């Protein structure tokens, strides 16, 4: 039998194939040309563009089921990556992943979706009853607060269904996404996938992670004070007079702004769905779902007896749901940040560095939707939330073994860390002569 000699490509040569129209990646040392596949990739083209030109084995393992490996051969270039090495951290991470797969943890969803959807349906019925049948302003206020909680729980189902199948088939899973995201919350699942996948891949990169790019309102790092380009949005994040003023007081405006954060999400949804420059998967379904929300929600509000109560209802429901927006901020705002594209060779390290867990009792898992285990979720995004608490000790042990920080704070502590980080940046925004520093360290050494 004739032996076929392997062809090799150097890491330097691979890095040249990292632009739209020329996208190569390496998985376990084999090099693949995914240029044409990027536009059809279920996770969008952004993750592929951000990671192109390097080995992406850990990211591929984290985001794809075992069935995905069979489709790689058609993209194989015939080249292997020269001097392909795997770090000890990656070896242990991959070993842990395959142990979870062997234990069947990725398939053990434990009816969480059924229970959550049932609670959402019950809450929706109570909200409608409270608005239509009750005359007390307190009943209307309670209905508004319950609606905010409903939005939180519905969002968790949308989030879960975006990472793995929570229903019996892909079609039903897509229906759950549209129902829980677009129809019930008014936020497009297409927008969520677009931004959320980019966030996971480039966790806490100031110029690649959209979840840290909140200029001109918030800045978690003084590096934003030199106008920075957002490679996600494709525009400059300018630090002008308005930005300086707003950022200078961000530790005071943080909570009030969060109360109305949903307005920005509604706006982002419309901008994406009605932008014909981008290829939006299932655009028609997403638009139809948004129309459902903007039919029932205004109609429900209009049933309240007067305008003061209508305003109260809208503000209270958004304020109640702001707890979820706060949670997302707590998980990342006070963690370590960096500038530049994500690196496929330090997947475990970057996820550990850029995330922060929120410690809570078991009975509160439903309230946080499993996302209080933020590091566990980032390392194993396809793992059902019912399993995150179970695997947490193993992740902690792996962090200890490799000298990586595992940060888990109480809800109050996480708020204090975030406020201190925002305050440090706010004080720096008032003085352009202060050079960029480690904001988390500075936060604990700032007085006045």
PDB file of C-alpha atoms in Angstrom, residues 186-309:
ATOM      1  CA  UNK A 186     -39.569  41.580  22.046  1.00  0.00           C
ATOM      2  CA  UNK A 187     -35.864  40.824  21.633  1.00  0.00           C
ATOM      3  CA  UNK A 188     -34.848  38.953  18.499  1.00  0.00           C
ATOM      4  CA  UNK A 189     -33.174  35.570  18.888  1.00  0.00           C
ATOM      5  CA  UNK A 190     -31.268  36.397  15.684  1.00  0.00           C
ATOM      6  CA  UNK A 191     -29.811  39.502  17.345  1.00  0.00           C
ATOM      7  CA  UNK A 192     -28.996  37.489  20.451  1.00  0.00           C
ATOM      8  CA  UNK A 193     -27.132  34.792  18.476  1.00  0.00           C
ATOM      9  CA  UNK A 194     -25.214  37.420  16.522  1.00  0.00           C
ATOM     10  CA  UNK A 195     -23.903  39.219  19.605  1.00  0.00           C
ATOM     11  CA  UNK A 196     -23.813  36.347  22.084  1.00  0.00           C
ATOM     12  CA  UNK A 197     -21.666  34.012  19.998  1.00  0.00           C
ATOM     13  CA  UNK A 198     -19.196  36.846  19.419  1.00  0.00           C
ATOM     14  CA  UNK A 199     -19.144  37.497  23.171  1.00  0.00           C
ATOM     15  CA  UNK A 200     -18.387  33.877  24.011  1.00  0.00           C
ATOM     16  CA  UNK A 201     -15.574  33.599  21.474  1.00  0.00           C
ATOM     17  CA  UNK A 202     -13.920  36.929  22.375  1.00  0.00           C
ATOM     18  CA  UNK A 203     -14.807  36.993  26.063  1.00  0.00           C
ATOM     19  CA  UNK A 204     -13.835  40.400  27.528  1.00  0.00           C
ATOM     20  CA  UNK A 205     -11.837  41.605  24.534  1.00  0.00           C
ATOM     21  CA  UNK A 206     -12.434  45.354  24.550  1.00  0.00           C
ATOM     22  CA  UNK A 207     -12.457  45.655  20.767  1.00  0.00           C
ATOM     23  CA  UNK A 208     -14.043  42.308  19.816  1.00  0.00           C
ATOM     24  CA  UNK A 209     -16.578  41.557  22.574  1.00  0.00           C
ATOM     25  CA  UNK A 210     -19.828  43.520  21.996  1.00  0.00           C
ATOM     26  CA  UNK A 211     -20.918  42.943  25.608  1.00  0.00           C
ATOM     27  CA  UNK A 212     -18.230  45.363  26.811  1.00  0.00           C
ATOM     28  CA  UNK A 213     -18.803  48.003  24.146  1.00  0.00           C
ATOM     29  CA  UNK A 214     -21.243  50.412  25.773  1.00  0.00           C
ATOM     30  CA  UNK A 215     -19.737  53.742  24.845  1.00  0.00           C
ATOM     31  CA  UNK A 216     -20.663  56.539  25.305  1.00  0.00           C
ATOM     32  CA  UNK A 217     -22.580  55.457  28.448  1.00  0.00           C
ATOM     33  CA  UNK A 218     -20.244  52.978  30.178  1.00  0.00           C
ATOM     34  CA  UNK A 219     -16.535  52.175  29.996  1.00  0.00           C
ATOM     35  CA  UNK A 220     -14.981  49.376  32.063  1.00  0.00           C
ATOM     36  CA  UNK A 221     -11.438  50.314  31.059  1.00  0.00           C
ATOM     37  CA  UNK A 222      -9.517  53.534  30.520  1.00  0.00           C
ATOM     38  CA  UNK A 223      -8.315  52.070  27.221  1.00  0.00           C
ATOM     39  CA  UNK A 224     -11.613  53.220  25.786  1.00  0.00           C
ATOM     40  CA  UNK A 225     -10.439  56.810  26.378  1.00  0.00           C
ATOM     41  CA  UNK A 226      -8.290  56.558  23.279  1.00  0.00           C
ATOM     42  CA  UNK A 227     -10.832  56.096  20.510  1.00  0.00           C
ATOM     43  CA  UNK A 228     -11.023  52.348  19.917  1.00  0.00           C
ATOM     44  CA  UNK A 229     -12.366  50.493  16.914  1.00  0.00           C
ATOM     45  CA  UNK A 230     -15.078  47.929  17.495  1.00  0.00           C
ATOM     46  CA  UNK A 231     -14.329  45.027  15.179  1.00  0.00           C
ATOM     47  CA  UNK A 232     -17.767  43.637  15.924  1.00  0.00           C
ATOM     48  CA  UNK A 233     -19.738  46.715  14.888  1.00  0.00           C
ATOM     49  CA  UNK A 234     -17.126  47.876  12.364  1.00  0.00           C
ATOM     50  CA  UNK A 235     -16.973  51.448  13.683  1.00  0.00           C
ATOM     51  CA  UNK A 236     -14.997  53.604  16.080  1.00  0.00           C
ATOM     52  CA  UNK A 237     -16.064  53.869  19.709  1.00  0.00           C
ATOM     53  CA  UNK A 238     -15.332  57.552  20.071  1.00  0.00           C
ATOM     54  CA  UNK A 239     -14.396  59.099  23.382  1.00  0.00           C
ATOM     55  CA  UNK A 240     -15.625  62.667  22.920  1.00  0.00           C
ATOM     56  CA  UNK A 241     -16.933  65.336  25.287  1.00  0.00           C
ATOM     57  CA  UNK A 242     -20.283  63.588  25.702  1.00  0.00           C
ATOM     58  CA  UNK A 243     -18.628  60.244  26.420  1.00  0.00           C
ATOM     59  CA  UNK A 244     -16.307  61.816  28.961  1.00  0.00           C
ATOM     60  CA  UNK A 245     -19.224  63.447  30.781  1.00  0.00           C
ATOM     61  CA  UNK A 246     -21.360  60.290  30.857  1.00  0.00           C
ATOM     62  CA  UNK A 247     -18.525  57.955  31.829  1.00  0.00           C
ATOM     63  CA  UNK A 248     -17.387  60.350  34.568  1.00  0.00           C
ATOM     64  CA  UNK A 249     -20.591  59.629  36.467  1.00  0.00           C
ATOM     65  CA  UNK A 250     -21.209  56.042  35.363  1.00  0.00           C
ATOM     66  CA  UNK A 251     -20.934  54.626  38.895  1.00  0.00           C
ATOM     67  CA  UNK A 252     -23.949  56.810  39.783  1.00  0.00           C
ATOM     68  CA  UNK A 253     -25.940  56.212  36.597  1.00  0.00           C
ATOM     69  CA  UNK A 254     -25.249  52.472  36.382  1.00  0.00           C
ATOM     70  CA  UNK A 255     -28.436  51.213  38.067  1.00  0.00           C
ATOM     71  CA  UNK A 256     -30.808  53.846  36.633  1.00  0.00           C
ATOM     72  CA  UNK A 257     -29.556  53.122  33.114  1.00  0.00           C
ATOM     73  CA  UNK A 258     -30.038  49.385  33.610  1.00  0.00           C
ATOM     74  CA  UNK A 259     -33.687  50.007  34.450  1.00  0.00           C
ATOM     75  CA  UNK A 260     -34.197  51.142  30.866  1.00  0.00           C
ATOM     76  CA  UNK A 261     -31.635  48.869  29.176  1.00  0.00           C
ATOM     77  CA  UNK A 262     -34.373  46.992  27.344  1.00  0.00           C
ATOM     78  CA  UNK A 263     -35.046  50.045  25.203  1.00  0.00           C
ATOM     79  CA  UNK A 264     -31.580  49.677  23.724  1.00  0.00           C
ATOM     80  CA  UNK A 265     -32.172  45.965  23.112  1.00  0.00           C
ATOM     81  CA  UNK A 266     -35.429  46.745  21.292  1.00  0.00           C
ATOM     82  CA  UNK A 267     -33.581  49.281  19.177  1.00  0.00           C
ATOM     83  CA  UNK A 268     -30.739  46.846  18.405  1.00  0.00           C
ATOM     84  CA  UNK A 269     -33.305  44.243  17.377  1.00  0.00           C
ATOM     85  CA  UNK A 270     -34.946  46.597  14.879  1.00  0.00           C
ATOM     86  CA  UNK A 271     -31.602  47.788  13.515  1.00  0.00           C
ATOM     87  CA  UNK A 272     -30.515  44.231  12.780  1.00  0.00           C
ATOM     88  CA  UNK A 273     -33.768  42.817  11.427  1.00  0.00           C
ATOM     89  CA  UNK A 274     -34.357  45.758   9.087  1.00  0.00           C
ATOM     90  CA  UNK A 275     -30.764  46.101   7.958  1.00  0.00           C
ATOM     91  CA  UNK A 276     -30.510  44.498   4.556  1.00  0.00           C
ATOM     92  CA  UNK A 277     -26.706  44.678   4.612  1.00  0.00           C
ATOM     93  CA  UNK A 278     -26.489  41.655   6.898  1.00  0.00           C
ATOM     94  CA  UNK A 279     -27.600  38.113   6.228  1.00  0.00           C
ATOM     95  CA  UNK A 280     -30.036  37.443   9.054  1.00  0.00           C
ATOM     96  CA  UNK A 281     -31.073  33.777   9.453  1.00  0.00           C
ATOM     97  CA  UNK A 282     -34.851  33.313   9.564  1.00  0.00           C
ATOM     98  CA  UNK A 283     -35.410  37.032   9.146  1.00  0.00           C
ATOM     99  CA  UNK A 284     -39.108  36.628   8.310  1.00  0.00           C
ATOM    100  CA  UNK A 285     -39.794  34.476  11.396  1.00  0.00           C
ATOM    101  CA  UNK A 286     -37.920  36.933  13.589  1.00  0.00           C
ATOM    102  CA  UNK A 287     -39.846  39.906  12.247  1.00  0.00           C
ATOM    103  CA  UNK A 288     -43.148  38.034  12.662  1.00  0.00           C
ATOM    104  CA  UNK A 289     -42.259  37.249  16.281  1.00  0.00           C
ATOM    105  CA  UNK A 290     -41.390  40.870  16.993  1.00  0.00           C
ATOM    106  CA  UNK A 291     -44.718  41.952  15.534  1.00  0.00           C
ATOM    107  CA  UNK A 292     -46.473  39.571  17.927  1.00  0.00           C
ATOM    108  CA  UNK A 293     -44.760  41.239  20.880  1.00  0.00           C
ATOM    109  CA  UNK A 294     -45.503  44.762  19.664  1.00  0.00           C
ATOM    110  CA  UNK A 295     -49.142  43.751  19.290  1.00  0.00           C
ATOM    111  CA  UNK A 296     -49.883  42.153  22.663  1.00  0.00           C
ATOM    112  CA  UNK A 297     -47.703  44.370  24.858  1.00  0.00           C
ATOM    113  CA  UNK A 298     -49.118  47.760  23.767  1.00  0.00           C
ATOM    114  CA  UNK A 299     -52.643  46.320  23.839  1.00  0.00           C
ATOM    115  CA  UNK A 300     -52.112  45.074  27.388  1.00  0.00           C
ATOM    116  CA  UNK A 301     -50.751  48.436  28.522  1.00  0.00           C
ATOM    117  CA  UNK A 302     -53.623  50.263  26.831  1.00  0.00           C
ATOM    118  CA  UNK A 303     -56.089  48.313  28.998  1.00  0.00           C
ATOM    119  CA  UNK A 304     -54.877  50.128  32.111  1.00  0.00           C
ATOM    120  CA  UNK A 305     -57.251  52.913  33.213  1.00  0.00           C
ATOM    121  CA  UNK A 306     -55.021  55.983  32.812  1.00  0.00           C
ATOM    122  CA  UNK A 307     -51.666  57.203  31.566  1.00  0.00           C
ATOM    123  CA  UNK A 308     -49.927  57.426  34.949  1.00  0.00           C
ATOM    124  CA  UNK A 309     -50.628  53.746  35.534  1.00  0.00           C
TER     125      UNK A 309
END
